[in-house]
Amino acid sequence: MALQAEEAVRNGTAEGHGLVLAGVTKRFADFTAVDDLSLTVPAGSFFALLGPSGCGKTTTLRMVAGLEQPTSGTIGIGGRDVTALPPYRRQVNTVFQSYALFPHMSVLDNVAFGLKQRRVRDARAQAKAALAMVELEHLGARKPAQLSGGQQQRVALARALVNRPAVLLLDEPLGALDMKLRRQMQVELKAIQTEVGLTFIHVTHDQEEAMTMADTVAVMNQGRVEQMGPPRQLYELPRTAFVANFLGRSNLMRGRVAEDLGQGLGVDVAGTRVVLPKARATEHHGSVVVGVRPEKVRIQRMDAPFTATANQLAGTVVDASFTGVSTEYLVDIPGVGLMGTFSQNLGQDPASPGEKVRLLWEPDYSFGLAGGEDTGAGGVRP
Amino acid sequence: MTAAPGLRGRHDAGRGRAPEGGPNPEEAAADKKRGRIGQLLVLPGFTFLLLFFAAPVVVLLAMSLYTKAPGAEIGQFEPALQFSNYAVVLREYWDVLVRSFAFALAATLAALLIGYPMAYLVAVRLRAHRLLQGILLVLLIAPFFSSFILRTQAWKQILADEGPVVGVLRALAVLPEDGRLTATAFAVVCGLTYNFLPFMTLPIYASLERLDTRLLEASGDLYASPMRTFRQVTLPLSMPGVFAGTLLTFIPASGDYVNAALLGNNRDTTMIGQVIDSRFFRVVDYPGAAALSFILMVAILVLVMAYIRRFGARNLF
Ligand SMILES: Nc1ncnc2c1ncn2[C@@H]1O[C@H](COP(=O)(O)OP(=O)(O)OP(=O)(O)O)[C@@H](O)[C@H]1O
Ligand SMILES: [Mg+2]
């Protein structure tokens, strides 16, 4: 895919590609911040880059913006190879993690800056409209230092958006906002993106934000993309333990493939047979890791009737916490460890710590990872 | 949670907020105390200025109005209100005064043109190279390690007619056969520029040092070429340094007499400082010298005030 994309960029046939990174690597001295990164973002789509701190998200954006030169690889924007272009020649704007507002200019002048460089006629009027969009039209005359952190962040957003670039890079643009404003800006951003058809590359720590807003989510770890795809696919079928844990939570169990069932695999997990669809497993032999999302797991008292086709593990409730809409449980399964689940509050009596329970889930909800995966990668186990 | 009324009152006062019903006496006392400490802190500086600035100015002003009694010896004057002293020296030395400011202005501009790129190089370009930055900074200040007059005297030797520079320039036909470097306005301006260069460079360095280079990246990201980025971001943000540097260069340069005396020719390069010097110590015309000093001071003050009003630090941010 990387080669194809590279070819397309070189031949100028990458029309419709908003952004193409082909084999992009960035090394700082002996430290590799971005490692052979290849991705294609279709024009007009909302792409979210999700990953832990220090995984190379900002570095990736800086290379796209032209502020950092890749050690190797090519970058194409709108079908043109821009790897060698300086930042000011790229149809790209950035909402910087540090805002980087010009302290000597008024808020309005900050927003109009990009338009003025390109000698757009009604720069001030457009800047005012952009400020109105982020609900700061009344603060246009102030200096950035006279704004709150959240207001500064919105100015940074307006300053980049007003240019309607081919690709807009957002480096945690909503990080400093409170929940309400954050939701509001998310809706606003998504609306602008859809309306104007800009390509958004959105870096965030907030997985919920990434999943609700993006068409495609890429989960990054240590300079590499672990997995990339539509949010739903990424969530339902993680391919690595890191993704399974970083995006939402997962119960991961070590086991051995004991039997081939045609469509599925019979996996031996701590002495219990668990079924895993072949199509959802990366490995079909030897040791594997079986995963299931907590909300897919039902919890039952030992004496309750159950369907024999479901995967099931028995254990003891360690912790039950009532959150209102649901009760969250931690269940200790001998030989597996702690598993998490929650049950919607339908008025039933919750199980209490110490009680023996059965955990059940449909085989189709299981996913299989390579046996060598570190089940603790990407987060704490529930 | 209910707090005892007394407790709450004290809490409010501690926060510096007076409870309803007028100012709190405790707080008023605290304010008064703060005021007294402030007064104590400015006292030494104030006394110093009073003794060593205000008093001499008053003496100078008085002396500039003295008159020479008929038949008095050289250097003997008596107190008077001889305002014509000012008219006399102004008429006689107007050209010199104008030339002094012209030289100071030229030197200030030259120092800015040389000093800004130097400061920029050290403060911005070499930011990642701490060692090199330190070495260059020391070199910038190095001239201060030797005496001002000694350095100027050295330049006089270097630029002298028999010196190596003039010889080479003549050989290369850059200078005509009888061309010279010393004893010209050019030499004086060069000397002023050289001697006051650190006063220009250091304040600019200080403000460029604080420049956030991420702003330059943001500017580039917003379609500004490096040239436009410099004009719209770097330069405005370093203006406080430029402002301080130009003042620190222009003011002492306009009153300087060492450069003109050593590198000039005493006819069409004379600066006002030289005139004041010779009025005082050679001609022994104390009122004339005092009047000239006073005129110089007021002229600098007026020029600087106009400059501050136009480009003052308040308008920069
Ligand atoms: N100029 C540089 N020199 C050396 N190392 C750098 C440089 N810039 C970034 N790095 C390193 O590269 C790695 C990736 O940095 P980057 O800023 O891209 O992380 P990030 O994913 O944006 O993290 P965060 O979520 O905390 O913003 C980090 O380990 C960082 O220390
Ligand atoms: Mg970052």
XYZ file of C-alpha atoms and ligand atoms in Angstrom:
731
model
C 0.000 0.000 0.000
C 2.822 2.333 0.865
C 4.477 1.753 -2.467
C 1.266 2.271 -4.377
C 0.590 5.474 -2.562
C 4.093 6.668 -3.190
C 3.722 5.842 -6.850
C 0.446 7.724 -6.993
C 2.017 10.783 -5.402
C 4.934 10.705 -7.798
C 2.782 10.284 -10.858
C 0.331 12.929 -9.718
C -2.463 10.389 -9.999
C -3.329 10.591 -6.347
C -6.308 12.835 -7.130
C -8.844 12.629 -4.374
C -6.184 11.749 -1.868
C -6.291 14.434 0.740
C -3.092 13.318 2.314
C -0.711 10.480 1.601
C 2.212 9.531 3.801
C 4.448 6.917 2.265
C 7.094 5.236 4.370
C 7.675 8.356 6.456
C 10.360 8.010 9.099
C 11.654 10.700 11.434
C 14.749 10.205 13.530
C 16.083 12.640 16.124
C 19.721 11.659 16.564
C 19.378 7.988 17.487
C 15.731 8.183 18.567
C 13.078 7.161 16.054
C 10.004 9.285 16.719
C 8.057 8.153 13.650
C 8.827 4.785 12.148
C 7.993 3.933 8.526
C 4.534 5.477 8.679
C 2.261 4.983 5.687
C -1.295 6.162 5.508
C -3.777 7.505 3.021
C -6.431 9.963 4.066
C -9.113 10.510 1.419
C -9.909 14.150 0.659
C -12.724 15.505 2.757
C -12.494 12.907 5.461
C -12.044 13.238 9.167
C -9.015 11.328 10.312
C -8.171 10.921 13.971
C -4.732 10.084 15.261
C -4.959 8.508 18.670
C -2.114 7.406 20.850
C -0.342 7.770 24.169
C 1.879 10.715 24.979
C 5.175 10.713 23.101
C 4.103 8.241 20.399
C 4.914 10.674 17.595
C 1.577 12.338 16.836
C 2.850 15.900 16.942
C 5.962 14.942 14.997
C 3.766 13.428 12.282
C 1.685 16.599 12.045
C 4.821 18.752 11.933
C 6.112 16.778 8.985
C 2.820 17.237 7.169
C 2.918 20.969 7.905
C 6.505 21.154 6.673
C 7.925 22.242 10.031
C 9.984 19.083 10.240
C 11.715 17.311 7.379
C 11.186 13.533 7.298
C 14.373 11.485 7.503
C 12.939 9.363 4.720
C 9.637 8.873 2.924
C 7.339 11.168 0.988
C 4.323 13.290 1.818
C 1.643 14.101 -0.734
C -1.178 16.586 -0.412
C -3.993 16.692 -2.958
C -1.984 14.436 -5.258
C 1.148 16.586 -5.183
C 4.442 15.614 -3.615
C 5.084 18.338 -1.044
C 7.958 16.693 0.812
C 10.396 19.398 -0.266
C 8.015 22.375 -0.008
C 8.491 24.909 2.793
C 5.556 25.329 5.207
C 4.328 28.581 3.700
C 3.866 26.950 0.305
C 1.700 24.133 1.637
C -2.071 24.245 1.633
C -2.011 23.148 5.240
C -2.835 24.906 8.477
C -2.228 23.789 12.002
C -3.959 24.328 15.298
C -0.898 24.060 17.503
C -0.873 22.185 20.766
C 0.692 25.309 22.312
C -1.724 27.615 20.389
C 1.247 29.801 19.271
C -0.875 32.950 19.045
C 1.032 36.123 18.165
C 1.207 38.057 21.444
C 1.717 41.450 19.796
C -1.402 41.269 17.645
C -5.037 41.575 18.560
C -7.168 38.469 18.427
C -8.722 39.674 15.187
C -5.326 40.329 13.589
C -4.222 36.878 14.655
C -7.174 35.326 12.881
C -6.733 37.504 9.790
C -2.994 36.761 9.582
C -3.139 33.870 7.109
C -5.628 35.643 4.871
C -3.486 38.780 4.788
C -0.407 36.803 3.744
C -2.332 35.576 0.725
C -3.743 39.057 0.144
C -7.344 37.970 0.483
C -9.530 41.023 0.012
C -12.052 40.887 2.819
C -9.620 39.400 5.317
C -11.070 41.305 8.254
C -14.652 40.388 7.483
C -13.762 36.731 7.101
C -11.732 36.808 10.293
C -14.697 38.319 12.117
C -16.945 35.576 10.796
C -14.448 32.940 11.944
C -14.341 34.537 15.390
C -18.122 34.530 15.528
C -18.042 30.836 14.725
C -15.990 30.141 17.844
C -18.172 32.606 19.778
C -15.440 35.139 20.403
C -16.558 37.984 18.148
C -16.801 40.290 21.157
C -13.117 39.765 22.063
C -11.544 40.599 18.690
C -9.799 43.721 19.993
C -8.095 41.979 22.916
C -4.572 40.668 22.991
C -4.170 36.875 23.370
C -2.683 37.309 26.852
C -6.026 38.742 27.983
C -7.902 35.545 27.142
C -8.467 32.377 29.131
C -6.803 29.165 28.005
C -9.976 27.874 26.403
C -10.563 31.142 24.587
C -7.008 31.127 23.269
C -7.541 27.639 21.985
C -10.638 28.743 20.116
C -8.738 31.658 18.597
C -6.083 29.217 17.407
C -8.848 27.132 15.871
C -10.398 30.124 14.120
C -6.998 31.310 12.887
C -6.355 28.000 11.136
C -9.915 27.296 9.955
C -10.445 30.671 8.353
C -7.912 29.773 5.651
C -9.934 26.769 4.495
C -6.783 24.739 3.816
C -6.713 21.487 1.871
C -5.625 19.749 5.047
C -6.257 21.059 8.530
C -4.036 19.669 11.255
C -5.461 19.794 14.749
C -3.094 18.974 17.593
C -5.386 18.326 20.550
C -7.442 21.385 19.672
C -10.048 20.892 22.368
C -7.781 19.874 25.219
C -8.265 23.002 27.316
C -12.027 23.244 27.025
C -14.566 22.190 29.623
C -16.892 19.301 28.855
C -19.814 21.386 27.615
C -17.768 23.598 25.344
C -15.828 20.599 24.185
C -18.947 18.768 23.029
C -20.209 21.942 21.404
C -16.937 22.489 19.544
C -16.849 18.850 18.481
C -20.241 19.244 16.844
C -19.162 22.564 15.357
C -15.922 21.138 13.986
C -17.629 18.142 12.484
C -20.232 20.418 10.879
C -17.563 22.678 9.373
C -15.614 19.719 8.129
C -18.634 18.180 6.445
C -19.847 21.473 5.053
C -16.575 22.718 3.599
C -15.188 19.301 2.775
C -11.816 19.938 4.353
C -9.535 17.068 5.259
C -9.056 17.061 9.019
C -6.216 15.313 10.768
C -7.201 15.397 14.380
C -4.803 14.397 17.129
C -6.413 13.604 20.426
C -6.012 11.738 23.661
C -9.767 11.429 24.016
C -10.812 8.145 22.430
C -14.471 8.996 22.668
C -13.797 12.185 20.735
C -11.849 10.239 18.134
C -14.556 7.621 17.741
C -17.526 9.988 17.576
C -15.948 12.457 15.152
C -13.654 10.537 12.852
C -14.317 8.558 9.708
C -11.036 6.793 10.227
C -9.076 6.332 13.406
C -5.419 5.385 13.493
C -4.035 4.152 16.777
C -0.368 5.035 17.074
C 2.192 3.540 19.406
C 5.934 4.220 19.553
C 6.060 5.865 16.153
C 4.056 3.193 14.347
C 0.418 2.827 13.420
C -0.848 -0.176 15.330
C -4.165 -0.327 13.541
C -6.230 1.925 11.344
C -9.832 1.793 10.265
C -13.365 3.029 10.864
C -13.927 3.552 14.602
C -16.461 0.751 14.846
C -14.215 -1.786 13.171
C -11.312 -0.746 15.349
C -13.377 -1.144 18.454
C -15.077 -4.407 17.560
C -12.077 -6.129 16.084
C -8.786 -4.912 17.557
C -5.781 -6.670 16.058
C -3.272 -6.022 18.836
C -3.456 -6.028 22.617
C -2.387 -2.383 22.570
C -5.409 -1.358 20.505
C -7.712 -3.620 22.492
C -6.667 -1.908 25.717
C -6.046 1.630 24.517
C -9.339 1.986 22.659
C -11.934 1.172 25.271
C -11.272 -1.717 27.604
C -10.858 -5.423 26.953
C -10.723 -8.684 28.788
C -7.755 -10.608 27.447
C -7.186 -14.282 28.248
C -4.231 -16.436 27.354
C -5.065 -19.827 25.826
C -4.053 -22.577 23.378
C -5.870 -23.595 20.233
C -7.063 -27.127 21.056
C -9.428 -27.912 18.216
C -10.427 -26.769 14.731
C -14.214 -26.421 14.516
C -14.371 -25.428 10.851
C -15.726 -21.861 11.229
C -14.234 -21.469 14.639
C -11.446 -22.483 16.930
C -11.796 -24.232 20.239
C -9.406 -22.531 22.618
C -8.424 -23.916 25.953
C -8.477 -21.074 28.502
C -7.503 -22.168 32.007
C -9.080 -25.547 31.492
C -12.298 -24.222 29.960
C -13.178 -24.464 26.253
C -13.846 -21.091 24.642
C -14.941 -20.675 21.027
C -13.395 -18.047 18.776
C -14.471 -17.414 15.146
C -11.561 -18.006 12.753
C -12.385 -14.819 10.853
C -11.809 -12.798 14.020
C -8.521 -14.442 14.968
C -5.075 -13.382 13.771
C -3.586 -16.816 14.591
C -5.172 -20.211 14.093
C -2.598 -22.389 15.851
C -0.692 -22.660 19.058
C -0.976 -20.135 21.825
C -3.365 -17.232 21.330
C -4.916 -14.427 23.320
C -8.700 -14.418 23.403
C -10.352 -11.075 23.967
C -13.842 -9.828 24.645
C -15.156 -6.341 25.421
C -16.634 -5.979 28.942
C -20.040 -4.830 27.738
C -20.370 -8.011 25.654
C -20.033 -10.147 28.766
C -23.141 -11.063 30.814
C -22.903 -11.913 34.469
C -25.201 -14.537 35.996
C -25.657 -16.291 39.303
C -24.522 -19.895 39.190
C -28.088 -21.187 39.557
C -29.521 -19.142 36.656
C -30.284 -20.973 33.368
C -27.909 -20.292 30.471
C -27.405 -21.171 26.812
C -24.791 -23.884 26.398
C -23.513 -22.388 23.110
C -22.184 -19.302 24.880
C -18.615 -19.070 26.087
C -18.574 -19.199 29.830
C -16.152 -18.854 32.693
C -16.920 -19.192 36.371
C -15.425 -17.015 39.049
C -15.884 -14.956 42.184
C -17.013 -11.324 42.315
C -14.195 -9.179 43.692
C -15.762 -5.786 43.311
C -19.182 -4.450 42.362
C -19.626 -0.727 41.916
C -22.994 0.831 41.283
C -22.810 3.723 38.786
C -26.524 4.407 38.354
C -27.211 3.193 34.836
C -25.235 0.039 35.438
C -23.229 -1.956 37.911
C -19.589 -2.623 37.109
C -18.083 -5.882 38.267
C -14.606 -7.245 38.651
C -14.642 -11.006 38.652
C -11.699 -13.207 39.525
C -11.492 -16.217 37.205
C -9.107 -18.883 38.513
C -6.202 -19.302 36.081
C -7.164 -16.227 34.026
C -7.196 -13.314 36.407
C -9.578 -10.411 36.778
C -12.287 -9.859 34.181
C -14.509 -6.833 33.955
C -18.110 -6.543 32.915
C -21.146 -4.449 33.619
C -24.820 -5.090 33.582
C -27.454 -2.544 32.777
C -29.541 -1.637 35.753
C -32.925 -3.250 35.006
C -33.925 -3.410 38.634
C -32.297 -6.787 39.326
C -30.406 -7.466 42.522
C -26.723 -6.863 41.861
C -24.257 -9.623 42.677
C -22.179 -8.818 45.703
C -18.456 -9.381 46.346
C -17.633 -12.938 47.320
C -20.500 -14.391 45.308
C -19.810 -17.158 42.756
C -20.912 -16.087 39.278
C -20.838 -17.228 35.677
C -19.574 -14.910 32.898
C -21.073 -15.585 29.485
C -20.571 -14.131 26.008
C -21.468 -15.072 22.474
C -18.545 -16.714 20.625
C -18.981 -14.189 17.774
C -17.947 -11.384 20.116
C -14.562 -12.953 20.848
C -11.489 -11.753 19.029
C -8.186 -13.566 18.803
C -4.747 -12.005 19.023
C -1.285 -13.493 18.602
C -0.160 -15.496 21.608
C 2.962 -13.367 21.985
C 0.976 -10.187 22.682
C 1.579 -8.438 25.975
C -1.900 -8.438 27.477
C -1.033 -5.380 29.573
C -0.010 -3.185 26.604
C -1.862 0.063 26.091
C -3.504 0.365 29.464
C -4.447 -1.292 32.701
C -6.551 -4.404 32.540
C -10.013 -3.942 33.974
C -21.196 24.418 57.523
C -21.445 27.561 59.579
C -18.449 29.561 60.634
C -18.451 31.782 63.674
C -18.976 35.404 62.588
C -15.666 36.449 64.079
C -13.838 33.744 62.200
C -15.411 34.721 58.934
C -14.556 38.349 59.349
C -10.928 37.517 59.883
C -10.930 35.189 56.911
C -12.251 37.922 54.640
C -9.688 40.396 55.822
C -6.961 37.855 55.201
C -8.096 37.613 51.620
C -7.740 41.335 51.244
C -11.457 41.849 50.763
C -13.102 44.337 53.088
C -16.402 43.202 54.605
C -19.400 45.418 53.951
C -19.577 48.614 55.913
C -16.520 50.535 54.764
C -12.827 49.830 54.765
C -11.464 47.571 57.406
C -9.086 49.405 59.763
C -6.742 46.410 59.798
C -6.440 46.549 56.053
C -5.984 50.301 55.924
C -3.113 49.884 58.366
C -1.598 47.174 56.201
C -1.875 49.441 53.160
C -0.179 52.239 55.006
C 2.608 49.909 56.046
C 3.110 48.722 52.476
C 3.274 52.384 51.411
C 5.969 53.113 54.003
C 8.072 50.170 52.891
C 7.798 51.405 49.311
C 8.978 54.839 50.383
C 11.926 53.348 52.229
C 12.902 51.337 49.182
C 13.064 54.342 46.832
C 14.915 56.464 49.377
C 18.522 55.497 48.487
C 17.990 55.969 44.758
C 16.155 59.196 45.349
C 18.899 60.579 47.572
C 21.533 59.585 45.070
C 19.724 61.345 42.229
C 19.147 64.419 44.346
C 22.830 64.686 45.247
C 24.457 63.717 42.004
C 21.959 64.745 39.380
C 19.542 67.397 40.562
C 22.101 69.448 42.467
C 24.631 69.627 39.601
C 21.864 70.518 37.175
C 20.820 73.382 39.370
C 24.421 74.547 39.694
C 24.860 74.201 35.945
C 21.703 76.176 35.265
C 22.789 78.929 37.621
C 26.261 79.061 36.148
C 24.971 79.231 32.608
C 23.473 82.606 33.516
C 26.629 84.076 35.100
C 28.239 87.088 33.554
C 31.749 88.349 33.264
C 32.227 91.459 35.337
C 33.949 94.322 33.472
C 37.662 94.088 34.026
C 37.516 90.684 35.672
C 40.321 88.181 35.221
C 39.989 85.163 32.984
C 37.745 82.614 34.646
C 36.165 85.096 37.013
C 32.415 85.383 36.786
C 29.685 86.737 38.951
C 26.115 85.510 39.465
C 23.588 87.113 37.150
C 20.644 86.333 34.876
C 22.496 86.734 31.599
C 20.051 84.866 29.284
C 21.924 86.112 26.242
C 24.608 83.499 27.020
C 22.270 80.981 25.413
C 21.716 83.041 22.279
C 25.443 83.575 21.889
C 26.484 79.930 22.126
C 23.497 78.768 20.087
C 24.390 81.148 17.278
C 28.017 80.139 17.376
C 27.642 76.357 17.774
C 24.334 75.566 16.105
C 26.168 73.764 13.282
C 28.148 71.682 15.753
C 25.012 70.752 17.647
C 23.256 69.654 14.485
C 26.357 67.734 13.385
C 26.562 65.962 16.733
C 23.028 64.700 16.427
C 23.578 63.762 12.793
C 26.681 61.750 13.729
C 24.878 60.125 16.647
C 21.951 59.259 14.411
C 24.229 57.806 11.732
C 26.112 55.788 14.337
C 22.852 54.572 15.869
C 21.563 53.412 12.499
C 24.869 51.744 11.650
C 24.963 50.035 15.048
C 21.389 48.837 14.498
C 22.238 47.443 11.071
C 25.298 45.647 12.422
C 23.983 44.771 15.873
C 20.587 43.360 14.964
C 21.864 40.565 12.711
C 24.536 39.735 15.300
C 21.981 39.559 18.093
C 19.655 37.538 15.859
C 22.374 35.074 14.985
C 23.367 34.494 18.578
C 19.895 34.560 20.144
C 17.785 32.752 17.551
C 19.893 30.877 15.039
C 22.347 29.450 17.554
C 19.735 28.681 20.183
C 20.382 24.957 19.926
C 24.158 25.429 20.244
C 24.588 26.607 23.803
C 28.382 26.597 23.804
C 28.827 28.594 20.613
C 26.155 30.988 21.820
C 28.065 31.569 25.051
C 31.362 32.143 23.278
C 29.844 34.683 20.888
C 28.127 36.482 23.747
C 31.433 36.867 25.561
C 32.969 38.192 22.342
C 30.151 40.725 22.090
C 30.977 42.058 25.537
C 34.734 41.625 25.183
C 35.403 45.243 24.075
C 34.189 46.346 27.515
C 37.167 44.585 29.073
C 39.527 47.281 27.838
C 39.390 51.037 28.205
C 37.216 53.050 25.884
C 39.930 55.618 25.195
C 42.566 52.952 24.663
C 40.437 51.226 22.064
C 39.723 54.450 20.249
C 43.412 55.318 20.323
C 44.122 51.906 18.819
C 41.674 52.587 16.013
C 43.422 55.888 15.389
C 46.661 53.945 14.858
C 45.048 51.320 12.691
C 43.313 53.853 10.479
C 46.217 56.311 10.428
C 47.550 57.596 7.106
C 50.733 55.556 7.495
C 48.762 52.600 8.857
C 48.211 49.272 7.109
C 44.524 49.770 6.261
C 44.987 52.998 4.370
C 48.013 51.511 2.606
C 46.075 48.485 1.377
C 43.054 50.539 0.376
C 45.251 52.945 -1.577
C 47.040 50.064 -3.273
C 43.697 48.576 -4.246
C 42.607 51.996 -5.506
C 39.599 51.926 -3.195
C 41.008 55.137 -1.767
C 42.630 57.770 -3.969
C 46.418 58.271 -3.575
C 45.905 61.071 -1.068
C 42.756 59.589 0.453
C 42.621 59.075 4.200
C 40.417 57.483 6.769
C 41.170 59.365 9.952
C 40.203 62.975 10.284
C 36.987 62.355 8.351
C 33.354 62.317 9.394
C 33.326 58.710 8.271
C 36.010 57.796 10.788
C 34.174 59.538 13.615
C 30.897 57.790 12.836
C 32.742 54.480 12.582
C 34.333 55.075 15.967
C 31.010 55.957 17.549
C 29.377 52.904 15.979
C 32.136 50.622 17.163
C 32.239 51.982 20.678
C 28.503 51.896 21.295
C 27.739 48.689 19.413
C 27.389 46.518 22.552
C 24.789 48.933 23.934
C 22.756 48.244 20.819
C 23.390 44.528 20.543
C 22.796 43.437 24.125
C 19.243 44.764 24.599
C 18.252 43.370 21.200
C 19.831 40.074 22.147
C 17.875 40.072 25.400
C 14.537 40.505 23.659
C 15.319 38.050 20.845
C 16.457 35.520 23.393
C 12.918 35.460 24.752
C 11.376 35.056 21.296
C 9.271 31.900 21.106
C 10.353 30.209 17.883
C 7.057 28.358 17.759
C 5.539 31.691 16.733
C 7.827 31.724 13.716
C 6.620 28.247 12.829
C 3.009 29.362 13.218
C 3.709 32.293 10.922
C 5.215 30.000 8.289
C 2.264 27.675 8.670
C 0.017 30.663 7.945
C 1.631 31.318 4.551
C 4.159 33.960 5.596
C 7.538 33.587 3.871
C 10.629 33.854 6.098
C 11.006 37.499 5.040
C 7.423 38.356 5.941
C 7.696 36.347 9.145
C 10.668 38.470 10.114
C 8.827 41.688 9.362
C 5.561 40.749 11.018
C 6.599 38.583 13.938
C 10.308 38.656 14.785
C 10.879 42.377 14.364
C 7.785 43.585 16.248
C 8.510 41.198 19.103
C 12.100 42.459 19.362
C 11.104 46.135 19.236
C 11.523 46.662 22.986
C 15.174 45.664 22.528
C 15.590 47.859 19.461
C 13.992 50.713 21.335
C 16.269 50.361 24.349
C 19.318 49.800 22.140
C 18.759 52.893 20.011
C 18.315 55.056 23.115
C 21.373 53.584 24.812
C 23.418 54.273 21.681
C 22.053 57.616 20.596
C 22.153 59.412 23.943
C 25.801 58.797 24.860
C 26.898 59.085 21.228
C 25.456 62.578 20.839
C 27.406 63.829 23.858
C 30.610 61.935 23.032
C 33.846 63.814 22.404
C 36.530 61.123 22.490
C 35.820 59.710 19.038
C 35.637 63.112 17.406
C 38.820 64.214 19.183
C 40.864 61.147 18.299
C 39.458 60.171 14.916
C 38.260 63.546 13.659
C 40.095 66.596 12.368
C 38.756 69.290 14.686
C 37.303 71.360 11.879
C 34.382 69.777 10.133
C 33.992 66.821 12.467
C 33.774 68.707 15.748
C 31.077 67.461 18.059
C 29.353 69.371 20.814
C 31.124 67.415 23.528
C 34.470 68.696 22.284
C 33.216 72.276 22.317
C 31.949 71.968 25.881
C 35.241 70.411 26.865
C 37.320 73.218 25.381
C 34.965 75.944 26.677
C 35.411 74.600 30.188
C 39.063 73.689 30.283
C 40.798 75.746 27.628
C 38.829 78.905 27.010
C 37.614 78.924 30.598
C 34.221 80.222 29.574
C 32.181 78.582 32.313
C 28.816 80.218 31.545
C 29.104 79.392 27.831
C 30.061 75.775 28.554
C 27.254 75.455 31.090
C 24.755 76.929 28.653
C 25.886 74.504 25.947
C 25.664 71.574 28.343
C 22.198 72.623 29.255
C 21.150 73.015 25.642
C 22.552 69.577 24.847
C 20.670 68.037 27.728
C 17.379 69.670 26.818
C 17.816 68.813 23.130
C 18.453 65.158 23.938
C 15.500 65.170 26.278
C 13.208 66.638 23.631
C 14.418 64.233 20.927
C 14.089 61.236 23.225
C 10.638 62.287 24.398
C 9.486 62.643 20.807
C 10.937 59.217 20.061
C 9.249 57.650 23.063
C 5.938 59.241 22.177
C 6.211 57.896 18.661
C 7.585 54.409 19.324
C 7.272 54.150 23.096
C 7.308 50.737 24.743
C 3.617 51.110 25.550
C 2.665 51.053 21.885
C 4.763 48.039 21.131
C 2.677 45.490 22.950
N 13.193 17.989 18.351
C 13.228 16.794 18.982
N 14.402 16.254 19.351
C 14.441 15.060 19.962
N 13.378 14.318 20.251
C 12.175 14.786 19.920
C 12.034 16.058 19.264
N 10.709 16.271 19.047
C 10.074 15.199 19.553
N 10.939 14.300 20.063
C 10.606 13.016 20.669
O 9.810 12.293 19.765
C 8.771 11.605 20.448
C 7.444 11.962 19.854
O 7.138 13.281 20.178
P 5.754 13.937 19.794
O 5.809 15.362 20.188
O 5.463 13.661 18.381
O 4.755 13.149 20.747
P 3.155 13.236 20.821
O 2.646 11.953 20.343
O 2.665 14.453 20.145
O 2.927 13.328 22.393
P 1.864 14.207 23.230
O 0.585 13.454 23.165
O 2.442 14.199 24.596
O 1.786 15.547 22.619
C 8.898 11.974 21.917
O 9.517 10.909 22.591
C 9.771 13.190 21.930
O 10.578 13.209 23.069
Mg 1.848 16.250 20.815
